[in-house]
mmCIF file of C-alpha atoms in Angstrom:
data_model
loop_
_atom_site.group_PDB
_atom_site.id
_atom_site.type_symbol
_atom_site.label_atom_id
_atom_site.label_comp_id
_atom_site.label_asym_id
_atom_site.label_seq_id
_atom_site.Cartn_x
_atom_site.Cartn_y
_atom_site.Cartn_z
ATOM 1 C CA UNK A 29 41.964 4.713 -5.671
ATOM 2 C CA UNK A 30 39.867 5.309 -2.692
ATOM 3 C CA UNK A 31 38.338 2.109 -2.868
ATOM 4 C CA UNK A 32 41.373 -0.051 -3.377
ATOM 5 C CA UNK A 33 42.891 1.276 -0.606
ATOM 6 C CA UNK A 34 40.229 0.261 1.529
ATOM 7 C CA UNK A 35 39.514 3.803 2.990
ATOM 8 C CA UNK A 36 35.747 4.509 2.667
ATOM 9 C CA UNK A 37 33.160 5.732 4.935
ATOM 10 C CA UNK A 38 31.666 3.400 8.001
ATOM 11 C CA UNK A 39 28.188 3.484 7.321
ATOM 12 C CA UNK A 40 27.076 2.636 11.729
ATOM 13 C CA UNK A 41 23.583 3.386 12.236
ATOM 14 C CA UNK A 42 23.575 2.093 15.912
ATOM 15 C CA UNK A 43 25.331 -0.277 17.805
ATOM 16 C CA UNK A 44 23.690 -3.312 20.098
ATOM 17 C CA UNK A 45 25.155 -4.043 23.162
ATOM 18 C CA UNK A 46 24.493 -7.668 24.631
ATOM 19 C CA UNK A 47 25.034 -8.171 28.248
ATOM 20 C CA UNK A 48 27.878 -9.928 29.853
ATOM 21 C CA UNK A 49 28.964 -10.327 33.421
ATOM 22 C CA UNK A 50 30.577 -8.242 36.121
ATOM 23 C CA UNK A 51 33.300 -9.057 38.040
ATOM 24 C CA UNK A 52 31.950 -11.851 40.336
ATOM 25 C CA UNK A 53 30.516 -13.614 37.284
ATOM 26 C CA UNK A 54 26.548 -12.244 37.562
ATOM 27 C CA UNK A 55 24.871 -12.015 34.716
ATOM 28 C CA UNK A 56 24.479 -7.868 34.276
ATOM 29 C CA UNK A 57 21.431 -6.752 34.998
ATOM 30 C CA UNK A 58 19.699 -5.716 31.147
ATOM 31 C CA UNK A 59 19.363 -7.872 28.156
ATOM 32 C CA UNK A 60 20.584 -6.008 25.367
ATOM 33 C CA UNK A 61 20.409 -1.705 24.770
ATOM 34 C CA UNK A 62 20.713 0.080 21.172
ATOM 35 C CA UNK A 63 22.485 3.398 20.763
ATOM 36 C CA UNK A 64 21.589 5.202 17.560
ATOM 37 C CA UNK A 65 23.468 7.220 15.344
ATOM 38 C CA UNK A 66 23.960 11.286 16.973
ATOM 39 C CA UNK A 67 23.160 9.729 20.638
ATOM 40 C CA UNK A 68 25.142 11.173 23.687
ATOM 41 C CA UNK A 69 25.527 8.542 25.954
ATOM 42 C CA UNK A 70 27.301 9.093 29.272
ATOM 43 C CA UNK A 71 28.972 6.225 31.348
ATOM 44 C CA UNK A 72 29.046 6.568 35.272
ATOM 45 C CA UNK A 73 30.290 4.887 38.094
ATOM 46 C CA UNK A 74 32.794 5.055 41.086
ATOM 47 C CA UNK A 75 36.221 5.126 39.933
ATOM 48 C CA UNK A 76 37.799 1.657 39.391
ATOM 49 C CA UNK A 77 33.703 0.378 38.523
ATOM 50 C CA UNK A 78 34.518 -0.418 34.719
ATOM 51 C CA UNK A 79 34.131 2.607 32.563
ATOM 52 C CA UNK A 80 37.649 1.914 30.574
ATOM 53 C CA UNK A 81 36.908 -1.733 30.154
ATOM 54 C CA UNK A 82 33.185 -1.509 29.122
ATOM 55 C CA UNK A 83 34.661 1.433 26.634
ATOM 56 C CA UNK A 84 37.502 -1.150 25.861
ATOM 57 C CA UNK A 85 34.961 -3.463 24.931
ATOM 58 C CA UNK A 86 33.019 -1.161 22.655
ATOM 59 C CA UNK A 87 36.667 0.048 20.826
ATOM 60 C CA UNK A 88 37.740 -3.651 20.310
ATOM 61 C CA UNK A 89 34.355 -4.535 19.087
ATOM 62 C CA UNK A 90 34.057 -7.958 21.632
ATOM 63 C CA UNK A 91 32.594 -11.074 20.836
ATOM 64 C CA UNK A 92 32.409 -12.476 23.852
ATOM 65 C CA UNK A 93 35.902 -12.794 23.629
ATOM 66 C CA UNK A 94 36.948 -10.169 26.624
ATOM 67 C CA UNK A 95 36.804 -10.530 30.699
ATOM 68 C CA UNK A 96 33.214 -8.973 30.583
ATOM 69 C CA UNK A 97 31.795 -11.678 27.752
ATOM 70 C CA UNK A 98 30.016 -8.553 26.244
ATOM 71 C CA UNK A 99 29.161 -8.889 22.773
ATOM 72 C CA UNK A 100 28.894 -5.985 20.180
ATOM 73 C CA UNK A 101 26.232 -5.689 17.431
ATOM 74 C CA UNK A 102 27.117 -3.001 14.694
ATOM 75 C CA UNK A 103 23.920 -2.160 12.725
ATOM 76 C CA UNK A 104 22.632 -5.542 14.221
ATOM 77 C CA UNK A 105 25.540 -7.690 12.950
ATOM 78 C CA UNK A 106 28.951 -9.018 14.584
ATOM 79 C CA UNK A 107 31.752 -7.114 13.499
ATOM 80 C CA UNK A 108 33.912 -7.845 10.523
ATOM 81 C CA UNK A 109 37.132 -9.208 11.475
ATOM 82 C CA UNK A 110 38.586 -7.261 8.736
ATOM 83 C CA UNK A 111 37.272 -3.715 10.488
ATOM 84 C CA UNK A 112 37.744 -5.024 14.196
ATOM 85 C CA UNK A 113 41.728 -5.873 13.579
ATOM 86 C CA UNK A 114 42.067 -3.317 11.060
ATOM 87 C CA UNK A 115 44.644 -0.229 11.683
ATOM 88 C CA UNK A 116 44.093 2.155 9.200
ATOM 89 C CA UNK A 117 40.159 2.036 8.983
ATOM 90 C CA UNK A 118 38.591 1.548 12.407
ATOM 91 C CA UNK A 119 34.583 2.143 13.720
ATOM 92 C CA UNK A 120 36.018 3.633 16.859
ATOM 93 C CA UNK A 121 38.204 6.502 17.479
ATOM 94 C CA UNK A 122 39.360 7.192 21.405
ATOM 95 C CA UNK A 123 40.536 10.046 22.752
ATOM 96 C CA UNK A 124 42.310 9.206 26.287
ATOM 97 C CA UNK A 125 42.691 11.837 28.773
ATOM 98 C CA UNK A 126 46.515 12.137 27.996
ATOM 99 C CA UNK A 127 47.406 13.239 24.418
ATOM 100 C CA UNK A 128 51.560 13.897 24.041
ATOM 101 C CA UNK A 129 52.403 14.676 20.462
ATOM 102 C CA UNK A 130 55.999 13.235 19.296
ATOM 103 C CA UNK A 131 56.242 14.359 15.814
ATOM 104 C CA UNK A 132 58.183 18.231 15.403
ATOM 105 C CA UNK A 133 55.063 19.426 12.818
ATOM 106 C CA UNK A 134 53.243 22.530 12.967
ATOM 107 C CA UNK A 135 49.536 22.347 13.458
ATOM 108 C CA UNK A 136 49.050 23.146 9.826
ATOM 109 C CA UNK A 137 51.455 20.335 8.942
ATOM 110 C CA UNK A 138 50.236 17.753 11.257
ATOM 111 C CA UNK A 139 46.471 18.536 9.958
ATOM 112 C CA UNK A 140 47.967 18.427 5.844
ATOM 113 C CA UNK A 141 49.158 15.045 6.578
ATOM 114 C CA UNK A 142 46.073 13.478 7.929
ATOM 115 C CA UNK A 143 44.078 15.508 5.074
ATOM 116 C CA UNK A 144 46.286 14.075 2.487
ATOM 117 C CA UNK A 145 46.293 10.342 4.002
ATOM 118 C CA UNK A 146 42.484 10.553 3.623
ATOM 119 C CA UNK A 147 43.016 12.168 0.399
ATOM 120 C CA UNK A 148 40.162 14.579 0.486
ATOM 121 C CA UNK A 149 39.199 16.817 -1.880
ATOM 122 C CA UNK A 150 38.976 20.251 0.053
ATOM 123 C CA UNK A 151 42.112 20.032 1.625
ATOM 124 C CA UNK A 152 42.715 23.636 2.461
ATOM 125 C CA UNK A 153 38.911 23.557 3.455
ATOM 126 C CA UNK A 154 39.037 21.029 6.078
ATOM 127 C CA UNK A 155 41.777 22.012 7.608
ATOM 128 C CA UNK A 156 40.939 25.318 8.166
ATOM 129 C CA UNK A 157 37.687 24.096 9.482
ATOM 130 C CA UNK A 158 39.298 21.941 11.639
ATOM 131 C CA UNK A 159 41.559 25.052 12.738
ATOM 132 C CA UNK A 160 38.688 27.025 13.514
ATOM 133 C CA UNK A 161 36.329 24.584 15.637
ATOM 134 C CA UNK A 162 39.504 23.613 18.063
ATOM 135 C CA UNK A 163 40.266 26.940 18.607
ATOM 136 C CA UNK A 164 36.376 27.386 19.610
ATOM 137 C CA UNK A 165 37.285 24.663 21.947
ATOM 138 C CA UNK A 166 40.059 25.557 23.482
ATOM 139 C CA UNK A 167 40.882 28.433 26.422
ATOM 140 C CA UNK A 168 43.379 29.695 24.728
ATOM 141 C CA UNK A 169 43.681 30.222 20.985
ATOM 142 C CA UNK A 170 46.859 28.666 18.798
ATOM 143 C CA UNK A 171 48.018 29.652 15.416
ATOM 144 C CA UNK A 172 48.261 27.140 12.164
ATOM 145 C CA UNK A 173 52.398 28.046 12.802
ATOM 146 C CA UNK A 174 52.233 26.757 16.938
ATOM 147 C CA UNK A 175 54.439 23.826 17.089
ATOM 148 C CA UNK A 176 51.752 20.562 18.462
ATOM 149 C CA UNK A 177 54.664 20.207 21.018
ATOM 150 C CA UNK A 178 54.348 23.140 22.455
ATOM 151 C CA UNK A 179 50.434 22.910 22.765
ATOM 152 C CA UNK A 180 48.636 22.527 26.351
ATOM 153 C CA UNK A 181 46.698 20.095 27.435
ATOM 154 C CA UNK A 182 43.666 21.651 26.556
ATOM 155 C CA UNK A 183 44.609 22.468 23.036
ATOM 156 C CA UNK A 184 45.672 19.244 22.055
ATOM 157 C CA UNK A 185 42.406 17.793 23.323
ATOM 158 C CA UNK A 186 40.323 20.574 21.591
ATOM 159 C CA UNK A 187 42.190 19.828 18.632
ATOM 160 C CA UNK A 188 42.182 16.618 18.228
ATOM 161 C CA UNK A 189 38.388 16.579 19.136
ATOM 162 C CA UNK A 190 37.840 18.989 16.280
ATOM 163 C CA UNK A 191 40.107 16.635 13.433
ATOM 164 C CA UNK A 192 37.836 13.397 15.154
ATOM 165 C CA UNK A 193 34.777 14.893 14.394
ATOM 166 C CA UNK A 194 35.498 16.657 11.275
ATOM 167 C CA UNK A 195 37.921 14.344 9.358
ATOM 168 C CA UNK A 196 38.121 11.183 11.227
ATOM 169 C CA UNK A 197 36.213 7.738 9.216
ATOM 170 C CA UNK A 198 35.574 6.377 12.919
ATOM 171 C CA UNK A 199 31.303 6.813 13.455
ATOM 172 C CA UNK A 200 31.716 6.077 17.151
ATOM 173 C CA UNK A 201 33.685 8.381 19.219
ATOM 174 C CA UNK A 202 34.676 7.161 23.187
ATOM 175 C CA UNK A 203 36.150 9.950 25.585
ATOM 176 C CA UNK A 204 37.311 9.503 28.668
ATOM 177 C CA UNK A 205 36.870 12.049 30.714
ATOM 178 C CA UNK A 206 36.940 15.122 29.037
ATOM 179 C CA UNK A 207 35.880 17.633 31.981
ATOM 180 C CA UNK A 208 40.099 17.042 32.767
ATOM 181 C CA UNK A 209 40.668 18.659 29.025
ATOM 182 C CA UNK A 210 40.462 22.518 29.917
ATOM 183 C CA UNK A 211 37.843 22.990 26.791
ATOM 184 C CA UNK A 212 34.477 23.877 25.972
ATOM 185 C CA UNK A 213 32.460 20.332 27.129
ATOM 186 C CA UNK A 214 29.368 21.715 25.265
ATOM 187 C CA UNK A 215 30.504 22.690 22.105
ATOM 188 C CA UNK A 216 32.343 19.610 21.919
ATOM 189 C CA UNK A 217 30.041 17.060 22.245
ATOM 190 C CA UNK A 218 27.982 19.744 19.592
ATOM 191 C CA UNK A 219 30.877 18.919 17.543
ATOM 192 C CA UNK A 220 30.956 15.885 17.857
ATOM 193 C CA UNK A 221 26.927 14.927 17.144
ATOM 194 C CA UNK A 222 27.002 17.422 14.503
ATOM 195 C CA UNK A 223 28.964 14.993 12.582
ATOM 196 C CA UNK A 224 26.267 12.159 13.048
ATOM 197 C CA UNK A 225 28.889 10.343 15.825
ATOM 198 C CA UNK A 226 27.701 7.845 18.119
ATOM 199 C CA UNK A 227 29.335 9.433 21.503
ATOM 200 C CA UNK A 228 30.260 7.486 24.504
ATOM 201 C CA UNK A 229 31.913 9.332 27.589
ATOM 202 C CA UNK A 230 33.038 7.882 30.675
ATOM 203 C CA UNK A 231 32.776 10.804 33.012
ATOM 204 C CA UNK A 232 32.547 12.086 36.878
ATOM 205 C CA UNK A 233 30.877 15.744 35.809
ATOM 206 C CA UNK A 234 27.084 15.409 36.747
ATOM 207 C CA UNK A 235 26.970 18.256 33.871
ATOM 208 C CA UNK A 236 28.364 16.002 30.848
ATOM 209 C CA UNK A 237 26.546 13.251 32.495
ATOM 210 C CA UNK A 238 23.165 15.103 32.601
ATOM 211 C CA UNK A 239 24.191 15.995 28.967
ATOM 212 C CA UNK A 240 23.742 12.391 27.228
ATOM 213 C CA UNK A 241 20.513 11.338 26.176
ATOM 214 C CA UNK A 242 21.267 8.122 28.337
ATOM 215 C CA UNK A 243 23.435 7.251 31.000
ATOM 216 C CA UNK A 244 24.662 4.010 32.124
ATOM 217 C CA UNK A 245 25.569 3.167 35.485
ATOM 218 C CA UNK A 246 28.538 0.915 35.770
ATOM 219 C CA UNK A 247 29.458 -0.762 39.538
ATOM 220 C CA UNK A 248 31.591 -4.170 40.207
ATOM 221 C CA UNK A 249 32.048 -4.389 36.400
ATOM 222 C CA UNK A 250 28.766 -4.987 35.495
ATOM 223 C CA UNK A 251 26.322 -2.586 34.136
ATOM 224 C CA UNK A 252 23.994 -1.865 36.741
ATOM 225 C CA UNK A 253 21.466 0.259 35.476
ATOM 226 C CA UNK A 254 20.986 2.341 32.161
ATOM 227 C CA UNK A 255 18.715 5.622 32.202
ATOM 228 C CA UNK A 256 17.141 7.893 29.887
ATOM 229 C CA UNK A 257 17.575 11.788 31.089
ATOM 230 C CA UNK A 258 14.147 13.009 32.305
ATOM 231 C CA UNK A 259 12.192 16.109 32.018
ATOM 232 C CA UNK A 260 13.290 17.311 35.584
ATOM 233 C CA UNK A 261 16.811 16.499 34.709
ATOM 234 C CA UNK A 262 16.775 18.398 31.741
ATOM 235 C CA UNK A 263 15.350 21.304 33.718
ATOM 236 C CA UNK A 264 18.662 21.004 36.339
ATOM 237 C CA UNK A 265 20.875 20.842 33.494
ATOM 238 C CA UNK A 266 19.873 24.153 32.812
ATOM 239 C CA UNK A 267 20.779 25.393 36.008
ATOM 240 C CA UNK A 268 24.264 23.203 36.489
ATOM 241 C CA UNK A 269 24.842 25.264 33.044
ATOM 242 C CA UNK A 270 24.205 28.688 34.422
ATOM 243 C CA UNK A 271 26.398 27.756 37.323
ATOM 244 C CA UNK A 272 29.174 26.223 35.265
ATOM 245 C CA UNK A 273 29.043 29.526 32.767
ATOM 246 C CA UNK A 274 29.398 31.797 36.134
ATOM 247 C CA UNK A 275 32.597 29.987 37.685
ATOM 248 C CA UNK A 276 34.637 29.701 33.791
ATOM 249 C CA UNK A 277 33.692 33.331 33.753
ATOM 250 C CA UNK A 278 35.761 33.836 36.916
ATOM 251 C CA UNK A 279 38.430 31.116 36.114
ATOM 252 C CA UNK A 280 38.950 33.464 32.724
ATOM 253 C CA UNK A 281 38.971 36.458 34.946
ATOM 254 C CA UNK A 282 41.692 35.676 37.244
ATOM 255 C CA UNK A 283 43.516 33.793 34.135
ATOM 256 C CA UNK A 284 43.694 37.643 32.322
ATOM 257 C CA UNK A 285 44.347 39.077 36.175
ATOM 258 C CA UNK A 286 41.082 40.626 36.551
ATOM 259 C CA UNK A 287 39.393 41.598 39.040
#
C-alpha cells in the first residue's frame, strides 16, 4: 500500500551545490561544495544578503531555473521532477520563523493524523516520542490535551521540530532562524542530526553559527565564502555555551520570579 501510494523513504546521502551568480550577475566565488548526510551547515550574512533565496533554492531543488542560476545535485544527480513538484513526498522540509496553527486539534490529535497519513506502524510510539522530545525543546512544557492554538511561539517551533525530525520523509531540513523560537538551539539541531538530516540554518547567533560543521557566507546574493569550523572556534564555542547556559539560567529565573 505504501508503495502505491508513493510514500517511501528519500534515500539523500548529500547534496551538490553548483555555483550561480549574485545579484550583479558575477559568477559566485566557489565551483561546486557537497554537504553530507548528518552535516550542520550554518548560512550567514547581513540581513537582506540572500539566506531565504539560497535556502529557496535548495527547497525548490533549482536547475538553473531561479534568479541565482544555482543548480542542485541530490546524491550527484538532478532532481526528479516527480520529487521536486511533488506535494505529499518532498526532500525538503522548512520550518519558517512564523508557525500559526489553523486547525482546532489537540496536540495528540494533530500528531495521530500525521502518524496515520504516514501510516506507521508504532503509532502510539511515535507520537509519544514526538511528545516527549518537543517538550525537551520547549521553555515551557504542554500536555497531549493543549489545544495547538493555544501553543506559544516556542512550543509550536519545538514541536514541530520534534515531528520533522522524528516522523517527517524530508532528509534535508532548512530553518530559518531558530535563535527567534524560544527553545533549546542545541538539543534541536541534536534532534535533528540524530535522525541522519542534512541541516541548513540561516542564522544571526554566532553560537548556532559556530555550531555547523560549515558555514557559508552569503553577501550581494552570491556566496562569498564557505568555511569549515576550526579548532580555535570549536574551543570559543565552548565558552559562547557557558555564557549562553548562564543568561537562560537567569531568563528562567526572573520567568518563575526569582531572585
Amino acid at each position: 500500500m505504501l508503495e502505491l501510494l508513493g510514500i517511501n523513504e528519500n534515500t539523500v546521502e548529500d547534496i551538490t551545490i553548483i555555483s550561480g551568480i549574485n545579484k550583479k550577475g558575477e559568477k559566485e566565488k566557489f565551483d561546486s561544495f557537497k554537504i553530507k548526510k548528518g552535516e550542520i551547515i550554518s548560512i550567514v550574512g547581513p540581513t537582506g544578503s540572500g539566506k531565504s533565496r539560497f535556502l529557496a533554492d535548495i527547497e525548490w531543488g533549482a536547475q538553473e531555473d531561479t534568479p541565482t542560476k544555482r543548480k542542485i545535485l541530490v546524491n550527484g544527480e538532478p532532481i526528479d521532477k516527480t520529487l521536486r513538484f511533488s506535494s505529499g513526498n518532498k526532500l525538503v522540509a522548512q520550518l519558517s520563523q512564523n508557525m500559526n496553527f489553523v486547525m482546532d486539534l489537540t496536540v495528540f490529535e494533530f500528531l495521530e493524523l500525521h502518524a496515520k497519513s504516514r501510516m506507521v506502524e508504532n503509532e502510539n510510539e511515535v507520537i509519544n516520542k514526538i511528545f516527549e522530545k518537543a517538550n525537551e525543546l520547549a521553555g515551557e512544557k504542554f500536555l497531549l490535551n493543549t489545544p495547538i492554538t493555544s501553543l506559544s511561539g516556542g512550543q509550536s517551533r519545538a514541536l514541530m521540530i520534534a515531528d520533522t525530525a522524528i516522523l517527517s520523509t524530508s532528509p534535508i531540513v532548512l530553518i530559518d532562524e531558530i535563535e527567534n523560537a524560544g527553545i533549546d538551539r542545541k538539543k534541536a539541531l541534536d534532534l535533528l542530526v540524530g535522525e541522519e538530516k542534512i541541516v541548513l540554518m540561516a542564522t544571526h547567533d554566532p553560537l548556532l553559527a559556530l555550531m555547523g560543521d560549515k558555514r557559508i557566507i552569503i553577501n550581494n546574493g552570491g556566496i562569498e565564502k564557505i568555511m569549515n569550523i576550526t579548532d580555535d572556534e570549536k574551543n570559543l564555542l565552548k565558552d559562547l555555551t557557558r555564557l549562553d547556559n548562564i543568561i537562560q539560567d537567569m531568563r528562567n529565573k526572573l520567568r518563575y520570579g526569582e531572585k
